[in-house]
């Protein structure tokens, strides 16, 4: 039986020291998948989006100009701090960060119109 709290602590400890590196990583900051996402979403000024396992926030940063709000959600506090700082730096005032695990998303059903996740699903 997996102890989910222990697992989440291990993952969080793994990612916290790497938050700045993920923000600056060219591999994570670029990619045809991000371009496809932008094309698929289009302009959705009334939509609320969730970026699950946001890491350094590269999907969040691309979604924010397209939608009403983006919730950047992650287990790692350090990742969320980086996303909040970088969102401010980019003038993206519609990004909110939220700490938690994918397995226990504390939002009511149907809270989101768009859900994306990138390089994270394999951890859950
Ligand atoms: C490689 S990074 C994500 C990269 C990012 N999505 C991007 O586009 O650049 C993987 C992220 O998944 C998060 N993560 C791992 N397990 C998680 C879980 N159970 N719930 C929420 N986030 C989780 C980690 O904290 C880490 O920030």
XYZ file of N, CA and C and ligand atoms in Angstrom:
399
model
N 0.851 -1.196 0.000
C 0.000 0.000 0.000
C 0.888 1.248 0.000
N 0.634 2.194 -0.913
C 1.424 3.412 -0.997
C 0.979 4.397 0.091
N 1.941 4.970 0.806
C 1.648 6.053 1.743
C 1.726 7.359 0.950
N 0.575 7.958 0.662
C 0.531 9.093 -0.261
C 1.236 10.327 0.318
N 1.137 10.527 1.643
C 1.818 11.685 2.243
C 3.336 11.556 2.101
N 3.810 10.338 2.344
C 5.253 10.103 2.227
C 5.696 10.301 0.773
N 4.900 9.768 -0.130
C 5.212 9.920 -1.559
C 5.261 11.405 -1.943
N 4.269 12.174 -1.501
C 4.210 13.592 -1.855
C 5.397 14.362 -1.270
N 5.822 13.988 -0.073
C 6.986 14.640 0.531
C 8.242 14.346 -0.279
N 8.380 13.121 -0.728
C 9.551 12.749 -1.539
C 9.564 13.559 -2.836
N 8.399 13.646 -3.482
C 8.322 14.378 -4.757
C 8.602 15.857 -4.535
N 7.989 16.407 -3.513
C 8.179 17.826 -3.215
C 9.651 18.128 -2.909
N 10.276 17.276 -2.112
C 11.706 17.472 -1.794
C 12.575 17.334 -3.036
N 12.127 16.519 -3.966
C 12.876 16.332 -5.214
C 12.806 17.603 -6.071
N 11.624 18.222 -6.122
C 11.438 19.339 -7.058
C 11.752 20.705 -6.469
N 11.585 20.886 -5.171
C 11.809 22.227 -4.585
C 13.152 22.842 -4.969
N 14.260 22.097 -4.860
C 15.560 22.728 -5.170
C 15.754 23.020 -6.656
N 14.864 22.509 -7.503
C 15.068 22.639 -8.954
C 14.131 23.658 -9.604
N 13.403 24.395 -8.798
C 12.364 25.270 -9.355
C 12.935 26.293 -10.332
N 14.023 26.930 -9.934
C 14.605 27.957 -10.803
C 15.137 27.331 -12.094
N 15.706 26.142 -11.972
C 16.235 25.457 -13.157
C 15.106 25.112 -14.133
N 13.953 24.723 -13.603
C 12.826 24.406 -14.498
C 12.314 25.656 -15.196
N 12.316 26.782 -14.464
C 11.885 28.031 -15.104
C 12.808 28.364 -16.273
N 14.099 28.152 -16.078
C 15.093 28.565 -17.082
C 15.371 27.495 -18.133
N 14.832 26.319 -17.955
C 15.116 25.212 -18.865
C 14.545 25.462 -20.257
N 15.414 25.464 -21.256
C 14.961 25.683 -22.631
C 14.046 24.544 -23.087
N 14.322 23.339 -22.630
C 13.484 22.181 -23.012
C 12.053 22.388 -22.529
N 11.919 22.893 -21.301
C 10.580 23.073 -20.753
C 9.904 24.348 -21.263
N 10.706 25.356 -21.571
C 10.143 26.648 -21.980
C 9.647 26.648 -23.422
N 10.098 25.662 -24.215
C 9.767 25.636 -25.636
C 9.191 24.279 -26.000
N 8.603 24.219 -27.194
C 8.131 22.926 -27.669
C 6.896 23.063 -28.528
N 6.815 22.165 -29.499
C 5.653 22.164 -30.387
C 4.371 21.893 -29.611
N 4.495 21.177 -28.483
C 3.285 20.914 -27.689
C 2.674 22.205 -27.147
N 3.547 23.161 -26.777
C 3.024 24.447 -26.295
C 2.321 25.199 -27.431
N 2.926 25.135 -28.620
C 2.298 25.811 -29.774
C 0.950 25.167 -30.091
N 0.905 23.837 -30.035
C -0.365 23.130 -30.287
C -1.406 23.515 -29.253
N -0.978 23.588 -28.012
C -1.907 23.959 -26.941
C -2.525 25.329 -27.220
N -1.677 26.287 -27.592
C -2.166 27.641 -27.875
C -3.163 27.612 -29.032
N -2.840 26.823 -30.073
C -3.754 26.741 -31.219
C -5.071 26.085 -30.821
N -4.998 25.023 -30.025
C -6.212 24.312 -29.618
C -7.112 25.161 -28.728
N -6.498 25.892 -27.821
C -7.292 26.693 -26.874
C -7.892 27.901 -27.578
N -7.106 28.549 -28.407
C -7.586 29.763 -29.071
C -7.821 30.868 -28.061
N -8.708 31.783 -28.387
C -9.014 32.870 -27.437
C -10.260 32.472 -26.654
N -10.120 32.374 -25.345
C -11.255 31.951 -24.492
C -11.360 32.912 -23.309
N -11.807 34.142 -23.538
C -11.765 35.153 -22.489
C -12.625 34.851 -21.265
N -13.562 33.909 -21.391
C -14.407 33.568 -20.231
C -13.952 32.288 -19.538
N -12.910 31.664 -20.044
C -12.540 30.328 -19.554
C -11.612 30.387 -18.352
N -11.792 29.409 -17.470
C -10.895 29.222 -16.326
C -10.083 27.955 -16.607
N -8.768 28.082 -16.506
C -7.889 26.960 -16.869
C -7.113 26.469 -15.648
N -6.800 25.196 -15.683
C -5.972 24.565 -14.654
C -4.720 23.999 -15.321
N -3.558 24.341 -14.750
C -2.293 23.729 -15.191
C -1.838 22.814 -14.055
N -2.098 21.529 -14.216
C -1.845 20.551 -13.153
C -0.375 20.103 -13.186
N 0.314 20.261 -12.072
C 1.746 19.948 -12.035
C 2.494 20.993 -12.846
N 2.243 22.248 -12.520
C 2.686 23.367 -13.380
C 4.200 23.499 -13.459
N 4.928 22.960 -12.474
C 6.380 23.111 -12.487
C 6.758 24.581 -12.603
N 7.687 24.873 -13.514
C 8.134 26.254 -13.707
C 7.134 27.137 -14.429
N 6.000 26.598 -14.837
C 4.885 27.429 -15.288
C 4.805 27.727 -16.776
N 5.493 26.945 -17.591
C 5.541 27.324 -19.006
C 4.201 27.200 -19.723
N 3.398 26.230 -19.357
C 2.047 26.146 -19.936
C 1.174 27.282 -19.390
N 1.306 27.547 -18.101
C 0.551 28.649 -17.481
C 0.828 29.970 -18.194
N 2.107 30.249 -18.445
C 2.466 31.538 -19.059
C 1.887 31.668 -20.471
N 1.762 30.546 -21.166
C 1.199 30.607 -22.523
C -0.325 30.689 -22.498
N -0.932 30.058 -21.471
C -2.396 30.075 -21.384
C -2.931 31.424 -20.914
N -2.215 32.057 -19.994
C -2.758 33.232 -19.303
C -3.286 34.322 -20.251
N -2.581 34.648 -21.347
C -3.113 35.700 -22.224
C -4.381 35.286 -22.986
N -4.691 33.972 -22.981
C -5.806 33.475 -23.789
C -7.109 33.364 -23.014
N -7.015 33.295 -21.695
C -8.183 32.934 -20.877
C -8.428 33.975 -19.780
N -9.486 33.719 -18.997
C -9.822 34.640 -17.902
C -8.846 34.470 -16.728
N -8.684 33.221 -16.288
C -7.806 32.915 -15.153
C -7.109 31.580 -15.376
N -5.908 31.468 -14.841
C -5.217 30.178 -14.816
C -4.855 29.863 -13.371
N -5.201 28.661 -12.941
C -4.703 28.178 -11.659
C -3.502 27.280 -11.929
N -2.346 27.704 -11.401
C -1.120 26.904 -11.504
C -1.018 26.070 -10.231
N -1.114 24.772 -10.385
C -1.266 23.864 -9.244
C -0.086 22.904 -9.200
N 0.500 22.749 -8.019
C 1.682 21.883 -7.918
C 1.887 21.478 -6.461
N 2.626 20.398 -6.300
C 3.009 19.905 -4.970
C 4.149 20.690 -4.372
N 4.899 21.371 -5.199
C 6.142 22.009 -4.760
C 5.926 23.504 -4.515
N 6.131 23.927 -3.272
C 5.996 25.352 -2.934
C 6.985 26.201 -3.708
N 8.196 25.686 -3.889
C 9.223 26.465 -4.582
C 8.831 26.693 -6.044
N 8.248 25.688 -6.677
C 7.781 25.863 -8.067
C 6.721 26.961 -8.107
N 5.807 26.935 -7.153
C 4.722 27.922 -7.163
C 5.257 29.331 -6.913
N 6.281 29.441 -6.073
C 6.880 30.763 -5.819
C 7.507 31.308 -7.099
N 8.186 30.433 -7.833
C 8.800 30.838 -9.104
C 7.725 31.261 -10.105
N 6.631 30.504 -10.156
C 5.547 30.834 -11.101
C 4.907 32.172 -10.725
N 4.698 32.399 -9.448
C 4.095 33.671 -9.018
C 5.012 34.847 -9.373
N 6.295 34.714 -9.093
C 7.251 35.797 -9.399
C 7.319 36.070 -10.900
N 7.424 34.990 -11.661
C 7.581 35.161 -13.109
C 6.286 35.700 -13.733
N 5.148 35.290 -13.205
C 3.863 35.830 -13.703
C 3.817 37.332 -13.476
N 4.231 37.767 -12.294
C 4.255 39.217 -12.011
C 5.207 39.920 -12.963
N 6.380 39.324 -13.132
C 7.387 39.942 -14.006
C 6.846 40.115 -15.426
N 6.035 39.127 -15.867
C 5.466 39.185 -17.230
C 4.163 39.980 -17.299
N 3.696 40.488 -16.164
C 2.453 41.246 -16.155
C 1.213 40.381 -16.333
N 1.304 39.123 -15.937
C 0.168 38.207 -16.044
C -0.590 38.219 -14.712
N -1.549 39.121 -14.617
C -2.260 39.309 -13.356
C -3.363 38.298 -13.115
N -3.585 37.398 -14.067
C -4.694 36.443 -13.932
C -4.218 35.031 -13.583
N -3.000 34.922 -13.060
C -2.471 33.616 -12.642
C -2.586 33.511 -11.127
N -3.198 32.441 -10.657
C -3.207 32.150 -9.217
C -2.468 30.828 -9.007
N -1.740 30.742 -7.911
C -1.032 29.502 -7.613
C -1.730 28.797 -6.460
N -1.678 27.468 -6.505
C -2.307 26.694 -5.429
C -1.478 25.435 -5.174
N -1.214 25.223 -3.892
C -0.411 24.077 -3.461
C -1.304 22.875 -3.214
N -0.904 21.737 -3.744
C -1.664 20.517 -3.478
C -1.213 19.396 -4.385
N -1.791 18.242 -4.155
C -1.444 17.097 -4.995
C -2.573 16.834 -5.986
N -2.189 16.277 -7.103
C -3.165 15.963 -8.142
C -4.233 15.013 -7.614
N -3.825 14.188 -6.664
C -4.743 13.164 -6.153
C -5.811 13.759 -5.248
N -5.609 14.990 -4.795
C -6.616 15.596 -3.902
C -6.813 17.061 -4.270
N -7.297 17.282 -5.456
C -7.557 18.642 -5.945
C -8.737 19.211 -5.161
N -8.463 20.279 -4.408
C -9.501 20.803 -3.514
C -10.312 21.902 -4.201
N -10.913 21.561 -5.321
C -11.789 22.477 -6.040
C -13.069 21.727 -6.380
N -14.200 22.418 -6.355
C -15.455 21.743 -6.706
C -15.412 21.201 -8.136
N -16.209 20.185 -8.382
C -16.317 19.647 -9.745
C -16.730 20.761 -10.702
N -16.278 20.638 -11.935
C -16.635 21.580 -13.003
C -16.128 23.000 -12.740
N -15.031 23.119 -11.987
C -14.449 24.444 -11.739
C -13.688 24.973 -12.950
N -13.280 24.067 -13.836
C -12.374 24.457 -14.919
C -12.966 24.150 -16.285
N -12.708 25.056 -17.220
C -13.122 24.843 -18.606
C -12.022 24.160 -19.400
N -10.782 24.363 -18.972
C -9.614 23.829 -19.680
C -8.669 23.248 -18.633
N -8.204 22.034 -18.878
C -7.220 21.423 -17.981
C -6.038 20.965 -18.825
N -4.846 21.401 -18.446
C -3.650 20.961 -19.149
C -2.665 20.397 -18.129
N -1.787 19.544 -18.626
C -0.707 19.034 -17.808
C 0.427 18.637 -18.731
N 1.633 18.917 -18.278
C 2.795 18.745 -19.160
C 3.963 18.215 -18.333
N 4.544 17.115 -18.782
C 5.716 16.520 -18.099
C 5.449 16.249 -16.619
N 4.243 15.918 -16.251
C 3.945 15.738 -14.820
C 3.122 14.490 -14.537
N 2.276 14.110 -15.469
C 1.301 13.018 -15.226
C 1.978 11.738 -14.743
N 3.183 11.469 -15.221
C 3.859 10.215 -14.853
C 4.183 10.163 -13.353
N 4.143 11.311 -12.671
C 4.425 11.317 -11.231
C 3.228 10.904 -10.394
N 2.038 10.996 -10.940
C 0.878 10.721 -10.119
C 0.528 9.258 -10.147
C 8.786 18.396 -14.896
S 7.870 19.360 -13.790
C 6.542 20.023 -14.762
C 6.951 20.916 -15.900
C 5.911 21.933 -16.329
N 4.571 21.397 -16.372
C 6.277 22.586 -17.635
O 5.433 22.685 -18.547
O 7.430 23.059 -17.772
C 6.892 18.137 -12.899
C 6.055 18.779 -11.819
O 5.064 17.854 -11.358
C 4.842 18.125 -9.996
N 4.178 16.983 -9.368
C 4.684 15.741 -9.184
N 3.771 14.966 -8.570
C 2.672 15.741 -8.363
C 1.404 15.501 -7.765
N 1.089 14.318 -7.273
N 0.525 16.504 -7.715
C 0.831 17.742 -8.218
N 2.019 18.022 -8.802
C 2.927 17.029 -8.867
C 6.248 18.390 -9.458
O 6.229 19.084 -8.224
C 6.877 19.179 -10.598
O 6.780 20.570 -10.389
